[in-house]
mmCIF file of C-alpha atoms and ligand atoms in Angstrom:
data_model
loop_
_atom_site.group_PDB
_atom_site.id
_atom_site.type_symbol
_atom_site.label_atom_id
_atom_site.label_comp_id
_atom_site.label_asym_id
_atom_site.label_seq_id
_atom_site.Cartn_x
_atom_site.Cartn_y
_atom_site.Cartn_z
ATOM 1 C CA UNK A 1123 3.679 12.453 7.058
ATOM 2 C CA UNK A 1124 6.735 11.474 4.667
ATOM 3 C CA UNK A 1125 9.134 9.707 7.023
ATOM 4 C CA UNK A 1126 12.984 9.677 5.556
ATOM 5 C CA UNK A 1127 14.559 6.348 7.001
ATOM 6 C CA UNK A 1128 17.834 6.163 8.593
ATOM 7 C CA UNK A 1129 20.596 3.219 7.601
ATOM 8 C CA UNK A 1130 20.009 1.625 10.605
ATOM 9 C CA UNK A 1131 16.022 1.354 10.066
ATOM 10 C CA UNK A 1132 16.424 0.531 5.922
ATOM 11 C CA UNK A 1133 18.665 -2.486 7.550
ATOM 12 C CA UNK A 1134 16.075 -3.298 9.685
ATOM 13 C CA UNK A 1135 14.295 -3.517 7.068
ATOM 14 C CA UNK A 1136 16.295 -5.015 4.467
ATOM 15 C CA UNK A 1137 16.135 -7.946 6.834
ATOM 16 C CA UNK A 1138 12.267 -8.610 7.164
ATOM 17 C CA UNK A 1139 12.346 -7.932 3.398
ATOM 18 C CA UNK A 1140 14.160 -10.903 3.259
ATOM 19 C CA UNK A 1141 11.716 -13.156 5.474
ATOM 20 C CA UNK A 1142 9.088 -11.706 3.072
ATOM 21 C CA UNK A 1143 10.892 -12.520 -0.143
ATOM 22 C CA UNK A 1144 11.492 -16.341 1.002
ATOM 23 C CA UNK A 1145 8.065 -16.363 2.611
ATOM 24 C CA UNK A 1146 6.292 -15.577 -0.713
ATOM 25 C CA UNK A 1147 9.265 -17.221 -3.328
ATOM 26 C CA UNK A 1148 8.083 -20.683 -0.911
ATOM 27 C CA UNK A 1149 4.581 -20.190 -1.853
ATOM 28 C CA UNK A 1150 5.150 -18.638 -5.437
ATOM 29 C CA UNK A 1151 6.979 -22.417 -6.189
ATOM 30 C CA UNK A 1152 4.328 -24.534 -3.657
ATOM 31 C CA UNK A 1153 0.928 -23.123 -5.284
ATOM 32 C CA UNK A 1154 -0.729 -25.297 -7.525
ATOM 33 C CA UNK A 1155 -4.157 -27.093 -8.600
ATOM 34 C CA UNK A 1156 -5.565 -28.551 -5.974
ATOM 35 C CA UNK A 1157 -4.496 -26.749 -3.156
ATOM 36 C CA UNK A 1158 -6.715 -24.361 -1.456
ATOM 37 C CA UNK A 1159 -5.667 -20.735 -0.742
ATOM 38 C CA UNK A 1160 -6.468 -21.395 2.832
ATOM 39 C CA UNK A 1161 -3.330 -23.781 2.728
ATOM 40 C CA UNK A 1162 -1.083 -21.141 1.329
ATOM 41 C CA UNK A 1163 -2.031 -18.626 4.080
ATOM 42 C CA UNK A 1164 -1.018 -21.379 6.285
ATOM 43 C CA UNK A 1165 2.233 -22.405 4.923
ATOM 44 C CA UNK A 1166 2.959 -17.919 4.719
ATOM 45 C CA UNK A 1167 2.172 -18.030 8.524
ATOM 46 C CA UNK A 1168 4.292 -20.486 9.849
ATOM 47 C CA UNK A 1169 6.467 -19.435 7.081
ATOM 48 C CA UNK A 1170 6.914 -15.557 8.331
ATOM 49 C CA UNK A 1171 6.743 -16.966 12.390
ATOM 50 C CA UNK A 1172 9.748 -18.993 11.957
ATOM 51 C CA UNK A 1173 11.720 -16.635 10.751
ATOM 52 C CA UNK A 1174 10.776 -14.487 13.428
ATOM 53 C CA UNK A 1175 8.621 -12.174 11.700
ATOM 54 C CA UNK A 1176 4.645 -11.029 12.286
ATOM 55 C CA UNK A 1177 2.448 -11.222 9.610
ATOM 56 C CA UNK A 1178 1.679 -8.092 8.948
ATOM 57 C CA UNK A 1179 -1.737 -8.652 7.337
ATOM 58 C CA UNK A 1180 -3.288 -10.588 10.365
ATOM 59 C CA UNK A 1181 -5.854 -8.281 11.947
ATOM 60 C CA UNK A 1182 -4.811 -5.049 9.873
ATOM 61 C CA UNK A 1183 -8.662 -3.381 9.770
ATOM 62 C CA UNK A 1184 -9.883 -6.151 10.374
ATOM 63 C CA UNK A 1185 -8.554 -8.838 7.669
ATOM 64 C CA UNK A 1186 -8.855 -12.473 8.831
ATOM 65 C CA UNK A 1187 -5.131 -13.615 7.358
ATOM 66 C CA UNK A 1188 -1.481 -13.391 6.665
ATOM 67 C CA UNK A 1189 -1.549 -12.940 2.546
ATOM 68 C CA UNK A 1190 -4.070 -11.720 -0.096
ATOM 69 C CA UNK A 1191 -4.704 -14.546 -2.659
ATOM 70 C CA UNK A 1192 -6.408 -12.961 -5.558
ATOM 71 C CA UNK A 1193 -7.160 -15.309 -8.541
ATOM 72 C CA UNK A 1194 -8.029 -14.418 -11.851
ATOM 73 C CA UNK A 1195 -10.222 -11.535 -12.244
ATOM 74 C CA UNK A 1196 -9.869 -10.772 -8.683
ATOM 75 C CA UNK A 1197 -7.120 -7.654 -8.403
ATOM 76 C CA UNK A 1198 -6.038 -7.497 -4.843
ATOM 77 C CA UNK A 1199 -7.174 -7.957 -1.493
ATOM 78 C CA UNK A 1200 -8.796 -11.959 -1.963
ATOM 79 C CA UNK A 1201 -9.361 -13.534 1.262
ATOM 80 C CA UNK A 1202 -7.806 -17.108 1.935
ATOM 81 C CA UNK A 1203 -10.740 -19.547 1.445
ATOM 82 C CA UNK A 1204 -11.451 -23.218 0.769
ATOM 83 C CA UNK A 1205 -11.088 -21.959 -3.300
ATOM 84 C CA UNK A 1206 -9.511 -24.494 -4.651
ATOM 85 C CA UNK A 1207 -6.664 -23.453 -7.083
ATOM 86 C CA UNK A 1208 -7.446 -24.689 -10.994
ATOM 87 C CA UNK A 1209 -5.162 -25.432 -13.848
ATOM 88 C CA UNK A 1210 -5.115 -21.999 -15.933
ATOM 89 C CA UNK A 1211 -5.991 -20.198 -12.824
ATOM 90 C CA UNK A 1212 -3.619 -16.551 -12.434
ATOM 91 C CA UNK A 1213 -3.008 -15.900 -8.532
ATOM 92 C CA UNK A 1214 -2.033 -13.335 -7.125
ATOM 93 C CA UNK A 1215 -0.305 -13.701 -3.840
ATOM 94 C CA UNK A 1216 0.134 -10.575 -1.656
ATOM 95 C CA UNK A 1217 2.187 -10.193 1.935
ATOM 96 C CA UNK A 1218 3.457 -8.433 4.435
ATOM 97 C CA UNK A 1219 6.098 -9.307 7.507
ATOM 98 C CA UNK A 1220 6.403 -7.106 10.430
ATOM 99 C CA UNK A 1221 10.069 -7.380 12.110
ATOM 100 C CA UNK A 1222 11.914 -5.601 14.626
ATOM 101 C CA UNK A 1223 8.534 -2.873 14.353
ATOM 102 C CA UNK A 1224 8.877 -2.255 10.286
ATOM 103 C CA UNK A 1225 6.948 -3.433 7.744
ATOM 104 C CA UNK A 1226 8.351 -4.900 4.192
ATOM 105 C CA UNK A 1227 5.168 -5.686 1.849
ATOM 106 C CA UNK A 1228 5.264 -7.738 -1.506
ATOM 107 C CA UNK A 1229 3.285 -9.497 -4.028
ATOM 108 C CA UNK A 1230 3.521 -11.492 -7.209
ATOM 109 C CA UNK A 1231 0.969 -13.150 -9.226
ATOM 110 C CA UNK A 1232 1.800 -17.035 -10.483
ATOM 111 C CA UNK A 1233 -0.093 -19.241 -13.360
ATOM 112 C CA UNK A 1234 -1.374 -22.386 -11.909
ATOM 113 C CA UNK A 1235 -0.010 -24.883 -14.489
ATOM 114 C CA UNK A 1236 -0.493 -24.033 -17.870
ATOM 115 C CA UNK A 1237 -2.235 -20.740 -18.704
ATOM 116 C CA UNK A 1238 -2.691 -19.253 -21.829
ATOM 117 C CA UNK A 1239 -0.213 -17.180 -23.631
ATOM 118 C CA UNK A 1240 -2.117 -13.606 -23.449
ATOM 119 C CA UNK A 1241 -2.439 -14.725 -19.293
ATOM 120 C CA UNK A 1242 1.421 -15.218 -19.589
ATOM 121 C CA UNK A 1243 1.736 -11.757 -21.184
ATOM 122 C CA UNK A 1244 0.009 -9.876 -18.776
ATOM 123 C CA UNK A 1245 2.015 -11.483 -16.348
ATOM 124 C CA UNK A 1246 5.433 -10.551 -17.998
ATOM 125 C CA UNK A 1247 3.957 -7.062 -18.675
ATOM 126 C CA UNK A 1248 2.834 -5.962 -15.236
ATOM 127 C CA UNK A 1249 6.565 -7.578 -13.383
ATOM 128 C CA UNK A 1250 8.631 -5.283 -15.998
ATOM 129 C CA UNK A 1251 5.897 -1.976 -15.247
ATOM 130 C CA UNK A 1252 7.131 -3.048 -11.607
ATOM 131 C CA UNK A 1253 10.760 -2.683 -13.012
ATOM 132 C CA UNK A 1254 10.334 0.111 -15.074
ATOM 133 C CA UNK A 1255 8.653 1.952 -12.330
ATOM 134 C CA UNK A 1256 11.563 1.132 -9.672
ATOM 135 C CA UNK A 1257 14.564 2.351 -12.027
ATOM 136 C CA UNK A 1258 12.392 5.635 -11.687
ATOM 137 C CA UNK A 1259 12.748 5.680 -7.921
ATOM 138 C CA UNK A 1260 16.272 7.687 -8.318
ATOM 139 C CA UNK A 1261 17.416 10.969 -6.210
ATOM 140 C CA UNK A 1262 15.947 14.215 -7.869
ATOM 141 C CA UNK A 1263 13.392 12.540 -9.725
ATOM 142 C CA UNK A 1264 9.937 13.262 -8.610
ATOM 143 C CA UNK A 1265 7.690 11.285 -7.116
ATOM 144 C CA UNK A 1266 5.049 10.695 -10.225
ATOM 145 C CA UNK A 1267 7.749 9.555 -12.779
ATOM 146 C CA UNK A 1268 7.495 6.047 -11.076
ATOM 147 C CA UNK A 1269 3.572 5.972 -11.877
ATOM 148 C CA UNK A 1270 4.558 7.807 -15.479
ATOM 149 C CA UNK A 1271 6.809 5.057 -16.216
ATOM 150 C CA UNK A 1272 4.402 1.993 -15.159
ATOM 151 C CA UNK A 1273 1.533 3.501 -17.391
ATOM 152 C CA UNK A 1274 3.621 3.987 -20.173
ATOM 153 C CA UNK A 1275 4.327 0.563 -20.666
ATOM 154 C CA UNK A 1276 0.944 -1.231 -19.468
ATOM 155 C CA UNK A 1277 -0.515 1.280 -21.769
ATOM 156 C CA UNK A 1278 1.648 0.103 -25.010
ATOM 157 C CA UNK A 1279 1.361 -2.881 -24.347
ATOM 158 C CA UNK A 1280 -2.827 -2.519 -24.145
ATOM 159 C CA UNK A 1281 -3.236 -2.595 -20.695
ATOM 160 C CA UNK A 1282 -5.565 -1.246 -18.087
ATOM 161 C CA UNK A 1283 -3.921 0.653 -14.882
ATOM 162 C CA UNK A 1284 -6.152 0.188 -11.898
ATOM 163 C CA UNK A 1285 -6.475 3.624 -10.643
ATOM 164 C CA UNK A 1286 -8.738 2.503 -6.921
ATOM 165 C CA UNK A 1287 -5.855 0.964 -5.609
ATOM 166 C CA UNK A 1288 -2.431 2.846 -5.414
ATOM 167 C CA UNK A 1289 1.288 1.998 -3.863
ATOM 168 C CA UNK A 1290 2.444 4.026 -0.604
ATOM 169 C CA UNK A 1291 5.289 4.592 1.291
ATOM 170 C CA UNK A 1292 6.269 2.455 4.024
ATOM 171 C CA UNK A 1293 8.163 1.962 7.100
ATOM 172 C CA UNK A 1294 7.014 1.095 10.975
ATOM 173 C CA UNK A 1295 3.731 1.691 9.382
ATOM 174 C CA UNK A 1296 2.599 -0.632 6.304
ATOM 175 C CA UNK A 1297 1.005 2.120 4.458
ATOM 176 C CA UNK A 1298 2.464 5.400 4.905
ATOM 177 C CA UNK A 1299 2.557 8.862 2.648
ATOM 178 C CA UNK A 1300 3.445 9.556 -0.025
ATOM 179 C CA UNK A 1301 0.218 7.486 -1.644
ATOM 180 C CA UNK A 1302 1.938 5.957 -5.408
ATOM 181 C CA UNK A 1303 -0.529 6.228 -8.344
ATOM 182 C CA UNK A 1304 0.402 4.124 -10.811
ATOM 183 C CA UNK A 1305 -0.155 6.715 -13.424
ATOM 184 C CA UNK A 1306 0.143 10.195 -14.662
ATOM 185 C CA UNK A 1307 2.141 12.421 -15.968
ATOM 186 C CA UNK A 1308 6.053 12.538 -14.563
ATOM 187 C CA UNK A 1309 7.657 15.648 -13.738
ATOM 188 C CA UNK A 1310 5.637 16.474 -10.496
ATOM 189 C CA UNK A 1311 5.436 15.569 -6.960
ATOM 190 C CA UNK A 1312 7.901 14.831 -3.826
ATOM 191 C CA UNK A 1313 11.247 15.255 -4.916
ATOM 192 C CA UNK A 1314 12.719 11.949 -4.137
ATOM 193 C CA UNK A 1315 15.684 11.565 -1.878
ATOM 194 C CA UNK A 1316 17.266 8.892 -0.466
ATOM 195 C CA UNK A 1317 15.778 7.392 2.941
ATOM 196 C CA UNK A 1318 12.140 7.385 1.461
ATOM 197 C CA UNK A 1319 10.645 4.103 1.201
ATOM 198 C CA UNK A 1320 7.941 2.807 -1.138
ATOM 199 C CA UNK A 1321 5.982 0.116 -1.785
ATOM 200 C CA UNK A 1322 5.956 0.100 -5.724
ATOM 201 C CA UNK A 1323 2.628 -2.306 -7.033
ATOM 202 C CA UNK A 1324 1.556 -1.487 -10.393
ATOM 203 C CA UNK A 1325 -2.257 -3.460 -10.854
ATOM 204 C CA UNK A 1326 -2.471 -3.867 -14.600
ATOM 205 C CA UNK A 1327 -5.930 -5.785 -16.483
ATOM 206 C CA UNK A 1328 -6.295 -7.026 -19.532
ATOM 207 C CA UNK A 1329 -9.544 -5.015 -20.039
ATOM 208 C CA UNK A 1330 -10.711 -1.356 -18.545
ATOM 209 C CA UNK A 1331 -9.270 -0.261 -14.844
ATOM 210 C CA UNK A 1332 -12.549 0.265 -13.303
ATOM 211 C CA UNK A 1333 -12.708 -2.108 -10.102
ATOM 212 C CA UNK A 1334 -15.358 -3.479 -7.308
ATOM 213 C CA UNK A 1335 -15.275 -4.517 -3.991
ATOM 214 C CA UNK A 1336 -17.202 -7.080 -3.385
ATOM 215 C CA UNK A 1337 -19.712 -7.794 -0.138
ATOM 216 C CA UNK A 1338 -17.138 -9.001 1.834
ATOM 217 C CA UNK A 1339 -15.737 -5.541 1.953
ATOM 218 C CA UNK A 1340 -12.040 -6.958 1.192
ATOM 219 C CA UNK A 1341 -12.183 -8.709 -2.455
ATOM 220 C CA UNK A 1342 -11.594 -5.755 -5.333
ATOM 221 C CA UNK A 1343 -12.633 -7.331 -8.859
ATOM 222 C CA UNK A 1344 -11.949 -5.933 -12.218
ATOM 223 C CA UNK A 1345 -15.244 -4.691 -13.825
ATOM 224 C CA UNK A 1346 -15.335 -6.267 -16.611
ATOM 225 C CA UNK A 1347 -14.567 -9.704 -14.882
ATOM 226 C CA UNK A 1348 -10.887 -9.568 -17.390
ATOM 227 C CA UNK A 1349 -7.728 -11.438 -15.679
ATOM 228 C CA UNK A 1350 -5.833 -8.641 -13.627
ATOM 229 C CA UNK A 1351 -1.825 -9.328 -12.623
ATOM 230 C CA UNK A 1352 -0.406 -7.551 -9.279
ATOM 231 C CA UNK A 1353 3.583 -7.313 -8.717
ATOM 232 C CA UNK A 1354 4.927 -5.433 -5.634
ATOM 233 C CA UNK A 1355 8.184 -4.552 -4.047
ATOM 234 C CA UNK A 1356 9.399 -2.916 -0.823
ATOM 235 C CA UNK A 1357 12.212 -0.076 -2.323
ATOM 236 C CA UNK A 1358 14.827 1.708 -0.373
ATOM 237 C CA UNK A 1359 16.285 4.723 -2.061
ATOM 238 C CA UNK A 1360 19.940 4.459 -0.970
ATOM 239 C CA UNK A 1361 22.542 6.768 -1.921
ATOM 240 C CA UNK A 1362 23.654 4.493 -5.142
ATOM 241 C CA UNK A 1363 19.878 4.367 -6.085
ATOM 242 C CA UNK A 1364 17.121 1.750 -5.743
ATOM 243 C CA UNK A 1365 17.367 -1.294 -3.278
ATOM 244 C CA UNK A 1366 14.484 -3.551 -3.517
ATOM 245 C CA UNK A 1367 14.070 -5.230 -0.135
ATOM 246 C CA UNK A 1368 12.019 -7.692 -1.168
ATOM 247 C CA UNK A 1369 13.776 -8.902 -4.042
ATOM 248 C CA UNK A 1370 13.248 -12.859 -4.194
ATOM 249 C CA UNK A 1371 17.024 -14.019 -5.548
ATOM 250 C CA UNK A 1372 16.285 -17.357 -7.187
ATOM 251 C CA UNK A 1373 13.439 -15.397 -9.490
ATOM 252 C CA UNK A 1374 14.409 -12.093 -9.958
ATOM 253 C CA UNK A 1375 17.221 -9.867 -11.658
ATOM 254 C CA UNK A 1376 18.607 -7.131 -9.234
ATOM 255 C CA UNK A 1377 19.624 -4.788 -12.311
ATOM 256 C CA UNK A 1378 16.296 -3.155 -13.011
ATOM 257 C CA UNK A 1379 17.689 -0.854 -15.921
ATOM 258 C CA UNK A 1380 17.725 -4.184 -17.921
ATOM 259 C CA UNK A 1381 14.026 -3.336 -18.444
ATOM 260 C CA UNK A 1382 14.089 -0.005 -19.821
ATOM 261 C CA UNK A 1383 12.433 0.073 -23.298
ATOM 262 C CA UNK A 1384 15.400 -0.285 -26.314
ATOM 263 C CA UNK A 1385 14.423 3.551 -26.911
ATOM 264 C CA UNK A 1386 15.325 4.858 -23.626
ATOM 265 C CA UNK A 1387 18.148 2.854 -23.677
ATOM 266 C CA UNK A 1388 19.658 4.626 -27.012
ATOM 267 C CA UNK A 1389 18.619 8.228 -25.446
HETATM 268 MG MG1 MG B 2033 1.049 -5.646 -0.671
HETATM 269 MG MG1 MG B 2034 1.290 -2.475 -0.594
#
């Protein structure tokens, strides 16, 4: 069921986003070689507690902590472990705060010192498919222009669009319908109004999309063992268009139009 949010609730919202968006800007700046990604799922639980949030993730089917830390070829859905973060490792930090009974989710994925400059594109790439895909999330579009828009640019850029794993909307539950591909062709779909809410979290590779879980039931891997980058944002649709709820001020630009390709721009 597609639930259409009310001001009050996109508030609520708008202010666990924010406990999310510190939460995971803290560990996006604290995460380097050495540490362990057992010691960033500690520092995102006292980290979402404080602030009087829930972490979401704790328990949800069944998974044993408060973020996802994916690193390198692992795409989502890593379980915090005694790994031991490496110079030239990618991570990829996922989260999710309960507060006041909704649910914001995010995730970005950092280089561990240094990484090399085709890790650095894929990083850059898959944050402005995020973008891209969020200045699609506009009243009377429909609902697969978002996904349209993210595979258009991982695409031209050489990209692989993980098609296992897909965004969803979002609200007192963390993963709600409408379900998000990150692909396809636009013009179909929910007509999108203002009050929906969606988590928007394109999964781009550097090789083919195809994916495994491994034994542990949780950790999905790319295939062909290529790095994989995951960026994700809790969006209102408001009357005056997208509000990300997540957005993390000290790294991010609020005005998502500044990504549009130069050809759209001219159109
Ligand atoms: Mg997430
Ligand atoms: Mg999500």
């Amino acid at each position: 069921m597609i639930t259409i949010k009310s001001g009050r609730e996109i508030e609520i919202m708008r202010r666990g986003g924010k406990i999310t968006a510190r939460t995971l800007a803290m560990l996006l700046r604290s995460a380097r070689a050495g540490m362990t990604t057992a010691d960033l799922d500690r520092l995102a639980e006292e980290s979402i507690r404080e602030q009087g949030g829930f972490p979401t993730f704790k328990g949800y089917n069944g998974f044993p902590a408060s973020i996802c830390a994916s690193v390198n070829d692992v795409v989502v859905h890593g379980i915090p472990d005694g790994t031991v973060l490496r110079e030239g490792d990618l991570l990829s930090i996922d989260i999710g705060t309960t507060f006041e009974g909704y649910v914001s989710d995010s995730a970005a994925t950092v280089a561990i010192g240094k990484v090399s400059q085709a890790a650095e594109r894929l990083l850059r790439v898959t944050q402005e498919s995020l973008m891209l895909g969020i200045d699609k999330f506009r009243r009377g579009n429909r609902l697969s222009d978002i996904g349209h828009a993210v595979q258009a640019h991982a695409e031209r850029n050489g990209y692989g669009v993980v098609r296992a794993l897909v965004g969803h909307g979002i609200g007192q539950q963390m993963h709600e319908d409408p379900q998000v591909p990150n692909y396809g062709r636009g013009g179909s779909g929910l007509v999108l109004r203002p009050g929906l809410c969606l988590a928007i979290e394109p999964m781009i590779t550097q090789g083919g999309y195809d994916v495994d879980i491994q034994d542990d039931g949780w950790t999905v891997v790319t295939t062909d063992g290529k790095l994989a980058a995951h960026f994700e944002h809790t969006v209102a649709l408001t009357e005056d268009g997208p509000r990300i709820l997540t957005l993390r001020d000290s790294f991010e630009h609020s005005d998502v139009s500044r990504f549009r390709p130069k050809e759209e721009m001219a159109a």
